mmCIF file of C-alpha atoms in Angstrom:
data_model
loop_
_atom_site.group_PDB
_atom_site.id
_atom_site.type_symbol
_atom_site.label_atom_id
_atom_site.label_comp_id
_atom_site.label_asym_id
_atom_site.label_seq_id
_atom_site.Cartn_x
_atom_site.Cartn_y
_atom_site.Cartn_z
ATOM 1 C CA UNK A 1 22.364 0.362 22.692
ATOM 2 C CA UNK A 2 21.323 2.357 25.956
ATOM 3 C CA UNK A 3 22.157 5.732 24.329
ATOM 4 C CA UNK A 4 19.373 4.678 21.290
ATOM 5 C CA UNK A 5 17.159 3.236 23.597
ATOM 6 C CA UNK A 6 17.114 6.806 25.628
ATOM 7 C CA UNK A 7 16.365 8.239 22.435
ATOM 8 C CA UNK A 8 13.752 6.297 21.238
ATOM 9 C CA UNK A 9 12.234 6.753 24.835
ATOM 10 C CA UNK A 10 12.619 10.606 24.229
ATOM 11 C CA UNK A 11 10.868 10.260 20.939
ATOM 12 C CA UNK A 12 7.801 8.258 22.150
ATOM 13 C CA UNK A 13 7.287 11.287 24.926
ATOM 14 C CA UNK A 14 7.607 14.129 22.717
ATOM 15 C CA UNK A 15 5.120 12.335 20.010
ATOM 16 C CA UNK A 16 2.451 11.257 23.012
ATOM 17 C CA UNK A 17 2.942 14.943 24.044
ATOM 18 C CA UNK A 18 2.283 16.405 20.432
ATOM 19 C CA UNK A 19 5.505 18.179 20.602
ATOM 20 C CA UNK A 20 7.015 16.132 18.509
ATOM 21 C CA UNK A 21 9.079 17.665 14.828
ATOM 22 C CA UNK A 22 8.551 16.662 11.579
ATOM 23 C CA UNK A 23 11.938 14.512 11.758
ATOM 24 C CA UNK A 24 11.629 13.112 15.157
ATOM 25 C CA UNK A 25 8.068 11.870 13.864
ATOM 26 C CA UNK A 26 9.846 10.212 10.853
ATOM 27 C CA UNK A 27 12.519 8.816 13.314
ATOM 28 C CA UNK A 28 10.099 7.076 15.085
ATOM 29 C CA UNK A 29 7.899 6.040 12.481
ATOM 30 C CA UNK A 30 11.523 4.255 11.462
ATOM 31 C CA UNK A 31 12.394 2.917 14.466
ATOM 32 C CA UNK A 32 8.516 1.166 14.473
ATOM 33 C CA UNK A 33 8.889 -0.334 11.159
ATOM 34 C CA UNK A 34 12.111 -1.459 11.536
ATOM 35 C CA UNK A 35 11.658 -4.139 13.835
ATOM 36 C CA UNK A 36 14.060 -3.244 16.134
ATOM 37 C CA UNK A 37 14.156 -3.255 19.442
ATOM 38 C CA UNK A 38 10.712 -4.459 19.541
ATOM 39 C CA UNK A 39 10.958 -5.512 22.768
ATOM 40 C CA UNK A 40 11.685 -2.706 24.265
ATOM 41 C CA UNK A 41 9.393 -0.293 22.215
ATOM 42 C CA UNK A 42 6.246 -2.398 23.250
ATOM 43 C CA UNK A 43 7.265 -1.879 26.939
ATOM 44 C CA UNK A 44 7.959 1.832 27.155
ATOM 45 C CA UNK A 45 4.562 2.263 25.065
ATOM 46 C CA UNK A 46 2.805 -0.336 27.168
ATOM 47 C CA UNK A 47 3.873 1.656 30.035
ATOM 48 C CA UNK A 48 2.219 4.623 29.205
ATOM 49 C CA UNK A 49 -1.273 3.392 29.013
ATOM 50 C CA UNK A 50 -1.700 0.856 32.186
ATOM 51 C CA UNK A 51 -3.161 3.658 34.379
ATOM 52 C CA UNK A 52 -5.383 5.821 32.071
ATOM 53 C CA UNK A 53 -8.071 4.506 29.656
ATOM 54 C CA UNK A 54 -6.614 6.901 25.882
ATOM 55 C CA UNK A 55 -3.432 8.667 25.754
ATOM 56 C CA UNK A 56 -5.592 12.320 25.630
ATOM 57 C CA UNK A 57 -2.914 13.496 23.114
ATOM 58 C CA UNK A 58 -4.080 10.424 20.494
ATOM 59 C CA UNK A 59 -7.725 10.221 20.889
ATOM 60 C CA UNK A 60 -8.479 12.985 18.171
ATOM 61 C CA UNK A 61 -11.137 10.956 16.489
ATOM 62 C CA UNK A 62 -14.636 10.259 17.943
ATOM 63 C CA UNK A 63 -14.906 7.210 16.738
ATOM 64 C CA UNK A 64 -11.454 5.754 17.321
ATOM 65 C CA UNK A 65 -12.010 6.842 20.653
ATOM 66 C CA UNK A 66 -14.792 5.180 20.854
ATOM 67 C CA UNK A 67 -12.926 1.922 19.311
ATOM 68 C CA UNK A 68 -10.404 2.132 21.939
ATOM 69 C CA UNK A 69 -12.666 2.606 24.956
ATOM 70 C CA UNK A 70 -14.380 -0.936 23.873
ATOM 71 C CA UNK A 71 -11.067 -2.314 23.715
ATOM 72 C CA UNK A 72 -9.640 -1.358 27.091
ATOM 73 C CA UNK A 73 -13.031 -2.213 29.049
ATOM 74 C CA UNK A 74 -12.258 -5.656 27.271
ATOM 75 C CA UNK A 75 -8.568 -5.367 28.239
ATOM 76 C CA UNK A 76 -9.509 -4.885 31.647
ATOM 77 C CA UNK A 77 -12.051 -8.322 32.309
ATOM 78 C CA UNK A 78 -8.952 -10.319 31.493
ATOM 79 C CA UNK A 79 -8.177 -12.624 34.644
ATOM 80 C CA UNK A 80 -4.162 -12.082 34.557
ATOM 81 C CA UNK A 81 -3.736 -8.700 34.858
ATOM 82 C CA UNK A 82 -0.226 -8.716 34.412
ATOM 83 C CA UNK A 83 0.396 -10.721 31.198
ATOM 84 C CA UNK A 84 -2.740 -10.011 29.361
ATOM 85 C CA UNK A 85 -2.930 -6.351 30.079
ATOM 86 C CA UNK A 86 0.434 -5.828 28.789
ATOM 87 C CA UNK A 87 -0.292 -7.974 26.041
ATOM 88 C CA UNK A 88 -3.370 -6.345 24.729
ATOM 89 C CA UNK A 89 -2.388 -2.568 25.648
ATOM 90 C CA UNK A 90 0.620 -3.121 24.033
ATOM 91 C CA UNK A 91 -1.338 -4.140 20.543
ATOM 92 C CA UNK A 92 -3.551 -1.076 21.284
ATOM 93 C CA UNK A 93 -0.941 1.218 21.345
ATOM 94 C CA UNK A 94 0.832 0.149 18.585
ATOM 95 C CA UNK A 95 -2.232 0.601 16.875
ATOM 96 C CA UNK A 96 -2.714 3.726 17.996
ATOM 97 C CA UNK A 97 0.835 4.781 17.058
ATOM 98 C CA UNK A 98 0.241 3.816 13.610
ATOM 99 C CA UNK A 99 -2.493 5.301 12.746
ATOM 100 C CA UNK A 100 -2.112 8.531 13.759
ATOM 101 C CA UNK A 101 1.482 8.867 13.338
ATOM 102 C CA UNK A 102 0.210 8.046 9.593
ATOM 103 C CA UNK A 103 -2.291 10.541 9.690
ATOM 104 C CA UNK A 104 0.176 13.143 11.386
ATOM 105 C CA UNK A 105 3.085 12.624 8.463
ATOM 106 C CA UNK A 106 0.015 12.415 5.393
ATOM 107 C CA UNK A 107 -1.212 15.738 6.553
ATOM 108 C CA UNK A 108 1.813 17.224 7.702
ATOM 109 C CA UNK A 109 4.105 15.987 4.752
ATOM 110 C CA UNK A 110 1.567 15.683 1.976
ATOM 111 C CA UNK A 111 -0.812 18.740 2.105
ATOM 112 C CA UNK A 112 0.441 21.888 -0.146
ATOM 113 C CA UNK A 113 -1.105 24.524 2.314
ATOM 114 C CA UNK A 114 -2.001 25.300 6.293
ATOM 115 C CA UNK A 115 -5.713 25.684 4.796
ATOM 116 C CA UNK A 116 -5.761 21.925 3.343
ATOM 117 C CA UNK A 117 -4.372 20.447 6.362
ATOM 118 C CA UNK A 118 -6.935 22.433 8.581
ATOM 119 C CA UNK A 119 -9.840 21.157 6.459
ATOM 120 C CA UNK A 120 -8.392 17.958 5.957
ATOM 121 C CA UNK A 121 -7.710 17.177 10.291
ATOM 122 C CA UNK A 122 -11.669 18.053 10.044
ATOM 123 C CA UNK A 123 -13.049 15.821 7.623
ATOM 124 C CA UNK A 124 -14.689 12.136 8.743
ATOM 125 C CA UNK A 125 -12.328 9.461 10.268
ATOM 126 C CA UNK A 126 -10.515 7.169 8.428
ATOM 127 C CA UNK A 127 -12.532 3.279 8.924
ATOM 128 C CA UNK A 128 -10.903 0.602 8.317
ATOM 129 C CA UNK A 129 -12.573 -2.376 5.679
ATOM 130 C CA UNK A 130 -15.240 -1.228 3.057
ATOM 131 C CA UNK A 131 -16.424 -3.219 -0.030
ATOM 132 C CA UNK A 132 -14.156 -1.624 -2.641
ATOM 133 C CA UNK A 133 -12.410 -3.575 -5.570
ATOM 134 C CA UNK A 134 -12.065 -3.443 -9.273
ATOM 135 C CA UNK A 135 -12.324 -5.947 -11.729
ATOM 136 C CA UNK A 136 -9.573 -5.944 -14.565
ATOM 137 C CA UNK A 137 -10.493 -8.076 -17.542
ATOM 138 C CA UNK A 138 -7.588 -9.692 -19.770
ATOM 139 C CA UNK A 139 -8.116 -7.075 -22.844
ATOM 140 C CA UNK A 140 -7.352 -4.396 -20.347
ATOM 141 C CA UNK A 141 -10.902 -3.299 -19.441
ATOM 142 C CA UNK A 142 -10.947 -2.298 -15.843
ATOM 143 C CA UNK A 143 -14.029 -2.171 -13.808
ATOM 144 C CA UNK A 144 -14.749 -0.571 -10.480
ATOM 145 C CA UNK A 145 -17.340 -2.229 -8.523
ATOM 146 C CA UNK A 146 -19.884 -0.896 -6.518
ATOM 147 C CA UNK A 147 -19.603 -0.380 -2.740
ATOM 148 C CA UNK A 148 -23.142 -0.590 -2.122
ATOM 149 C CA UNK A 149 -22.773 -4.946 -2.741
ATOM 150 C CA UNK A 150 -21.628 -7.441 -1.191
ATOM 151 C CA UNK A 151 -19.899 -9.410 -4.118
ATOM 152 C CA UNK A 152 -20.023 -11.053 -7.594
ATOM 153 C CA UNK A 153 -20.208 -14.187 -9.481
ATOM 154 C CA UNK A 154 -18.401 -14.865 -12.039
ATOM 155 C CA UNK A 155 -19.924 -16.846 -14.679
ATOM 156 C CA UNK A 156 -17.642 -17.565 -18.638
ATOM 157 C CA UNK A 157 -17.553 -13.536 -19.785
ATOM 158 C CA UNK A 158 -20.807 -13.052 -17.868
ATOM 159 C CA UNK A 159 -20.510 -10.843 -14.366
ATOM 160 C CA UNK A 160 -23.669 -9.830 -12.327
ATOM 161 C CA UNK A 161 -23.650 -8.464 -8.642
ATOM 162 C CA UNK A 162 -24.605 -10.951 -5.625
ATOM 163 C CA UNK A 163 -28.471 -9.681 -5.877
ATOM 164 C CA UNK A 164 -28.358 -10.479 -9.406
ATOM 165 C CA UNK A 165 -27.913 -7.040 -10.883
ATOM 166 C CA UNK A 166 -25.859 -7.519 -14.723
ATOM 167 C CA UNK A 167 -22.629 -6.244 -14.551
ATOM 168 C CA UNK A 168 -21.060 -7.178 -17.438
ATOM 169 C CA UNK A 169 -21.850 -9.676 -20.185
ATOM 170 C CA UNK A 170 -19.675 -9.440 -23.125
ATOM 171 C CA UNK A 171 -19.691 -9.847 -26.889
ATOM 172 C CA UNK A 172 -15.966 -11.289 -27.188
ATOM 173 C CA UNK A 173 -14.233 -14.235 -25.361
ATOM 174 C CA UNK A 174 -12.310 -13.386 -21.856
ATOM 175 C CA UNK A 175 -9.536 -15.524 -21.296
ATOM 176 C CA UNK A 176 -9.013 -14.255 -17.755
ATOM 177 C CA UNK A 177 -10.016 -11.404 -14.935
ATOM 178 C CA UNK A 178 -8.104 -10.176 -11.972
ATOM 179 C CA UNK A 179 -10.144 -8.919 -9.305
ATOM 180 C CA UNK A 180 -7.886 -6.108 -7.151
ATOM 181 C CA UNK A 181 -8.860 -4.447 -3.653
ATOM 182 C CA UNK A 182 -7.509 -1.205 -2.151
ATOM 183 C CA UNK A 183 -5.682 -0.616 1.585
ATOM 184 C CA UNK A 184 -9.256 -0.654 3.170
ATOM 185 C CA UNK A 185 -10.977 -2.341 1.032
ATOM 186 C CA UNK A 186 -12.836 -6.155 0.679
ATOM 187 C CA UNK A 187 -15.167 -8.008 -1.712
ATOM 188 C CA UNK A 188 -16.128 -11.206 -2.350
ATOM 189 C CA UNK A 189 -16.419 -13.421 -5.694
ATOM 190 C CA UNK A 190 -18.027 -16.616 -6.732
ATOM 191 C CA UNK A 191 -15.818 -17.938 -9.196
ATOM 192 C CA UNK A 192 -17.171 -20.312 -12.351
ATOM 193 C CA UNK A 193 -17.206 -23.437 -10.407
ATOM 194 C CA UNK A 194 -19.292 -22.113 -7.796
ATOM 195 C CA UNK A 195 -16.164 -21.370 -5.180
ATOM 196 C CA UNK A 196 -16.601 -18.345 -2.880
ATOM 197 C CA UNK A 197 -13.313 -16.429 -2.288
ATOM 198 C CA UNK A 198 -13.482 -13.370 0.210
ATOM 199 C CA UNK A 199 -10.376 -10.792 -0.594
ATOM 200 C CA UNK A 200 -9.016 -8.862 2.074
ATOM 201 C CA UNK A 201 -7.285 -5.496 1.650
ATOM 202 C CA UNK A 202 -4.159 -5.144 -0.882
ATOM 203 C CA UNK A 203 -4.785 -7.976 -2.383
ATOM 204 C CA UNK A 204 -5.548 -9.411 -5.704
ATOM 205 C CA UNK A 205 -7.098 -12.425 -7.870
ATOM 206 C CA UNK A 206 -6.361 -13.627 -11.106
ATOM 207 C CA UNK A 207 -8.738 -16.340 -12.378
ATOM 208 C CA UNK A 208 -9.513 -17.911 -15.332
ATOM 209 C CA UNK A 209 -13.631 -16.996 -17.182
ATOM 210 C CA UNK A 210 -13.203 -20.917 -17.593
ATOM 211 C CA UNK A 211 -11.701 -23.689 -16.031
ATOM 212 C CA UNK A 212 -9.931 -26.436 -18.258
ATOM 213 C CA UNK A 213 -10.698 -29.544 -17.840
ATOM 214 C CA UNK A 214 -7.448 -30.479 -15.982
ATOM 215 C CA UNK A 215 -7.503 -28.252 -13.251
ATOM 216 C CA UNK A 216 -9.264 -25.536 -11.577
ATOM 217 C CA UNK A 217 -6.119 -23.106 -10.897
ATOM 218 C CA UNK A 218 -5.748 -19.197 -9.177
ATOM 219 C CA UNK A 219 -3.280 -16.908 -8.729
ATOM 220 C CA UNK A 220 -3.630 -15.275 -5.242
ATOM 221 C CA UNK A 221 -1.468 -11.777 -4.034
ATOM 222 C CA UNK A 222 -2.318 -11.012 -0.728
ATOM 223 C CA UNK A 223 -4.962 -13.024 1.421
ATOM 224 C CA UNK A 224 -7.915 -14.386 0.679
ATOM 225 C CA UNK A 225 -10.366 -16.653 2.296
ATOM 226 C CA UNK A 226 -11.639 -19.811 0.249
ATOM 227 C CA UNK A 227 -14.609 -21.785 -0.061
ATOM 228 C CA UNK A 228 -13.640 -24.508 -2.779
ATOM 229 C CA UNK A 229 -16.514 -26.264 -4.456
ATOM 230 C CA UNK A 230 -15.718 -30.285 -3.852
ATOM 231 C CA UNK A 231 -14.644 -31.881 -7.565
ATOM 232 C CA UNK A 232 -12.700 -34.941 -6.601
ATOM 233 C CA UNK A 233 -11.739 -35.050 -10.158
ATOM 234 C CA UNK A 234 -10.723 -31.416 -10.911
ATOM 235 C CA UNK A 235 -7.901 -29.811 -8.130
ATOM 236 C CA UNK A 236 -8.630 -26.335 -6.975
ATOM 237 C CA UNK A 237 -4.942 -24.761 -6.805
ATOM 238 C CA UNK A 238 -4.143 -21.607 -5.617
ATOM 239 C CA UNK A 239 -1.264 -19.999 -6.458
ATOM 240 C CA UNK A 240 0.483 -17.336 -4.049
ATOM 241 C CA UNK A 241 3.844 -16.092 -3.003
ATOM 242 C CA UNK A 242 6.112 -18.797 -2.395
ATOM 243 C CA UNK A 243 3.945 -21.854 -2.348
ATOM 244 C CA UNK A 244 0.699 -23.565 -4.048
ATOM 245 C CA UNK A 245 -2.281 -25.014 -2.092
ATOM 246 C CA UNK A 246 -3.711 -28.074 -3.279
ATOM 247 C CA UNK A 247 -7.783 -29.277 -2.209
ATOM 248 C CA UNK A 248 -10.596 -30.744 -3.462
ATOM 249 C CA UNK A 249 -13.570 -28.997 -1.582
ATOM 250 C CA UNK A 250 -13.112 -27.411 2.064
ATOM 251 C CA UNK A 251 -12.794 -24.187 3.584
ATOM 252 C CA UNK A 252 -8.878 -22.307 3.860
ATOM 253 C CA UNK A 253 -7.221 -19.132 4.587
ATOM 254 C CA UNK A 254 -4.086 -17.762 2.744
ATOM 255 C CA UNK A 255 -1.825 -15.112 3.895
ATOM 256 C CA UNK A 256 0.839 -14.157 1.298
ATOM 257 C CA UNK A 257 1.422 -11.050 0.895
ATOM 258 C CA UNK A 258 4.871 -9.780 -0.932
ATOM 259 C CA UNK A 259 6.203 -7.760 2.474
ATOM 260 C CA UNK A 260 5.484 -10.857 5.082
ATOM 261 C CA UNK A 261 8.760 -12.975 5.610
ATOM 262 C CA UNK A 262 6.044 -16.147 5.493
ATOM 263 C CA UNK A 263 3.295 -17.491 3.607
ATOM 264 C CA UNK A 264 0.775 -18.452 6.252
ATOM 265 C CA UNK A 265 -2.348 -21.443 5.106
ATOM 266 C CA UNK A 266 -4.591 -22.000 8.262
ATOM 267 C CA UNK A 267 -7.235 -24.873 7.281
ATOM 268 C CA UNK A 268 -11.018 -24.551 9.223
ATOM 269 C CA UNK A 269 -12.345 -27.734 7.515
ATOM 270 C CA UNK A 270 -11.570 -30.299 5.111
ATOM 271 C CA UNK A 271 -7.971 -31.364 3.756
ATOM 272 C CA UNK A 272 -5.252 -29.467 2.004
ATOM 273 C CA UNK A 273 -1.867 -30.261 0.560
ATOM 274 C CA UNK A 274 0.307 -27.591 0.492
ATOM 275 C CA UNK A 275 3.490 -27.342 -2.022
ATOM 276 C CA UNK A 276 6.891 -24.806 -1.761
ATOM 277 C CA UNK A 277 7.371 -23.170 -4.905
ATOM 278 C CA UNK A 278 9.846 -25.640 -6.097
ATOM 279 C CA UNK A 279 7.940 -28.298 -5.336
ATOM 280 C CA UNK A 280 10.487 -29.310 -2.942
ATOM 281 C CA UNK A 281 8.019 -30.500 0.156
ATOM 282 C CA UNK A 282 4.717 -30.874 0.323
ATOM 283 C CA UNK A 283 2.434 -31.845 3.494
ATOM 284 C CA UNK A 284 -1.122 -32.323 4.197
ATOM 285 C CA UNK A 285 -2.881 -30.011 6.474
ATOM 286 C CA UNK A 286 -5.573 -31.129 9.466
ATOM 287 C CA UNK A 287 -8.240 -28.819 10.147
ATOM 288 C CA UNK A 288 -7.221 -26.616 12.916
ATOM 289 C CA UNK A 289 -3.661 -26.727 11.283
ATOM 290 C CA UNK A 290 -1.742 -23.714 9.849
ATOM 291 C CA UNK A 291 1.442 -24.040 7.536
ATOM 292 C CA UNK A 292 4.104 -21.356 7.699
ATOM 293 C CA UNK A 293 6.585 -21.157 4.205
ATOM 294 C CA UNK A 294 9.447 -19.605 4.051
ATOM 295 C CA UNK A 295 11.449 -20.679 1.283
ATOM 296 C CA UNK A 296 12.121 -24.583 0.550
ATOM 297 C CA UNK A 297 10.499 -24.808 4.730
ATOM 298 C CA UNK A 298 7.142 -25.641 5.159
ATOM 299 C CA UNK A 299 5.990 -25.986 9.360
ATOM 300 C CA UNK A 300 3.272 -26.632 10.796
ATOM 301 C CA UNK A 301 1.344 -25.933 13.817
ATOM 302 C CA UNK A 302 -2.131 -25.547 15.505
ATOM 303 C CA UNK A 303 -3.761 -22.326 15.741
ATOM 304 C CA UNK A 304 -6.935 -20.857 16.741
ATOM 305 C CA UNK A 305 -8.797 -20.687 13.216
ATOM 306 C CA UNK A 306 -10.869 -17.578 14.172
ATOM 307 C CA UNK A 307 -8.002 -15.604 14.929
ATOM 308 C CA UNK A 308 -6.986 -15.649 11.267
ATOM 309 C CA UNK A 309 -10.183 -15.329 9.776
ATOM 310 C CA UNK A 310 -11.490 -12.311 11.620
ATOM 311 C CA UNK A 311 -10.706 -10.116 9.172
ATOM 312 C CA UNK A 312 -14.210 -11.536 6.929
ATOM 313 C CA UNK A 313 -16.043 -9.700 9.723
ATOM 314 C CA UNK A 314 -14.534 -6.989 10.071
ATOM 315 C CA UNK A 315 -12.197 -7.297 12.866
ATOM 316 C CA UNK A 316 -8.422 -7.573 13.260
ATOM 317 C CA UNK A 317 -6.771 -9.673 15.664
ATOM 318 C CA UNK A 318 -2.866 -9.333 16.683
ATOM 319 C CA UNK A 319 -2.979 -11.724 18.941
ATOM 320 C CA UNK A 320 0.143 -13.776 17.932
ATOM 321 C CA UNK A 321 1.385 -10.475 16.328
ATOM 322 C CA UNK A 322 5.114 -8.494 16.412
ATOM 323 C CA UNK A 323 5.417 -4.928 16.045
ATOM 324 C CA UNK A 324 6.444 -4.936 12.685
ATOM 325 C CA UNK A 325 3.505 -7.342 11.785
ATOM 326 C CA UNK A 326 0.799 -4.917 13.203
ATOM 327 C CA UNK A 327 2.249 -1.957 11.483
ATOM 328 C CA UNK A 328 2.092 -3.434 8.305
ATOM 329 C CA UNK A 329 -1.441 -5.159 8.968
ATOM 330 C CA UNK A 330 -2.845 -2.213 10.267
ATOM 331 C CA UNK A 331 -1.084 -0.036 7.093
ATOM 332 C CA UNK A 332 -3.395 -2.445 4.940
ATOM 333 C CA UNK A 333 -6.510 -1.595 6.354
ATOM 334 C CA UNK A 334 -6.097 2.676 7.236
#
């Protein structure tokens, strides 16, 4: 164990330094998405940035620069310097280490020529969230949707833009749509029955053009946000890896994407019920309340709603984050 930890010590120099080959870059990309020795890895990064403001060797990009400045002028109002510092630097660097050891292997690796990868290290910066999604209707029609609005409604085989702009209103019956978003991309939907759902990056949304008159039922991949028009006599269930979430009419966030180990609900207001797969166990949710599933295991504790939600405006907190768990948030959104 000391013999890798020298070498994954040696790896994180030569990579800050920019001396860093091709394979030692994919070694350590490894070694961060492993979930290894996380421990350790978040100190020795850590390290590195608690007396300067950017590692000079990552701060490539004006505007992540800029990004990270903001963040360590935050970093450094926090009253306990010595937890909170090395809490927060060690979620900026690991953010920094991401993204531009993602940059370094797509231009390096996948770039035919010395010319591309010149042009391409010049081009604008990579931003994270944008309003891009596509709309795939059940016959196999696939719409892309314009980045320009700020969502759709969805209305029987009818679609029009937020403003009101027609988008689609066709001749034959629908029977369902899935609405899809890219790494880096959001939108937003009003579904038939007047919910609002907000879609974060990599994630997708099947839904009915009707609802029966049971039931008002979606099938979520990913994480969404959910505003659920109250029907006391018509469930809104949604449908996502692992588990189904039960209301009536409040506000909820779902987090269940394939490569998480959990499926994480976090309520703001109202009342859920949320179900394992099997329908094993079932418990209601407070607001305030978050319910981890794993399996046949549903717990429960209280969060800070925000922190989960911040992704609707734009931000992204790793606050009660791992590693592994930034890596593969922050691979969602470059």
């Amino acid at each position: 164990m000391h013999s890798q930890h020298e070498h994954i010590h040696l790896l994180i120099q030569r990579y800050r330094s920019g001396l860093a080959t091709q394979d030692e870059v994919r070694q350590l990309m490894t070694c961060l998405q492993s979930g290894e020795d996380t421990e350790y890895i978040e100190a020795i990064i850590s390290e590195g940035l608690l007396d300067t403001d950017i590692p000079k060797a990552m701060a490539t990009s004006p505007r992540m620069e800029k990004k990270m400045e903001d963040l360590f002028k935050q970093i450094k109002k926090k009253q306990n310097p010595t937890r909170s510092i090395r809490k927060y630097l060690t979620i900026a660097a690991a953010i920094i280490s991401f993204a531009f050891l993602t940059l370094y292997i797509y231009k390096s690796f996948n770039l035919n020529t010395e010319e591309q990868r010149i042009a391409d290290i010049q081009t604008d910066d990579i931003s994270p969230g944008g309003n891009r999604a596509t709309i795939t209707l059940s016959d196999g029609t696939v719409i892309e949707l314009a980045k320009d609005q700020q969502g759709i409604i969805a209305s029987g085989t009818q679609l029009s833009y937020a403003d009101g702009q027609k988008l689609l209103e066709a001749d034959k019956d629908i029977q369902f749509a899935t609405m899809t978003t890219p790494r880096g991309g959001q939108y937003q939907i009003t579904l038939p029955d007047g919910t609002k759902a907000w879609l974060n990056a990599a994630s997708s949304l099947r839904y009915p053009s009707r609802f029966n008159n049971n039931e008002r039922k979606v099938t979520l991949e990913g994480e969404a946000y959910f505003e659920v028009a109250p029907d006391k006599e018509h469930p809104f269930i949604v449908e996502s890896n692992g588990q189904s979430v039960e209301v009536l009419g409040t506000g909820f966030n779902v987090n269940a994407y394939r490569d998480e180990r959990q499926s994480l609900t976090t309520l703001a207001h109202g009342s859920i019920r949320i179900n394992t797969a099997d329908e094993s166990k079932s418990i209601i949710l407070k607001p305030g309340e978050q319910a981890a599933v794993e399996g046949k295991e549903i717990k429960v504790k209280q969060v800070e709603v925000d922190e989960y939600t911040a992704w609707r405006n734009g931000k992204i907190s790793l606050s009660q984050a791992d590693l592994s768990g930034i890596i593969r948030q922050i691979e969602r959104w470059y």
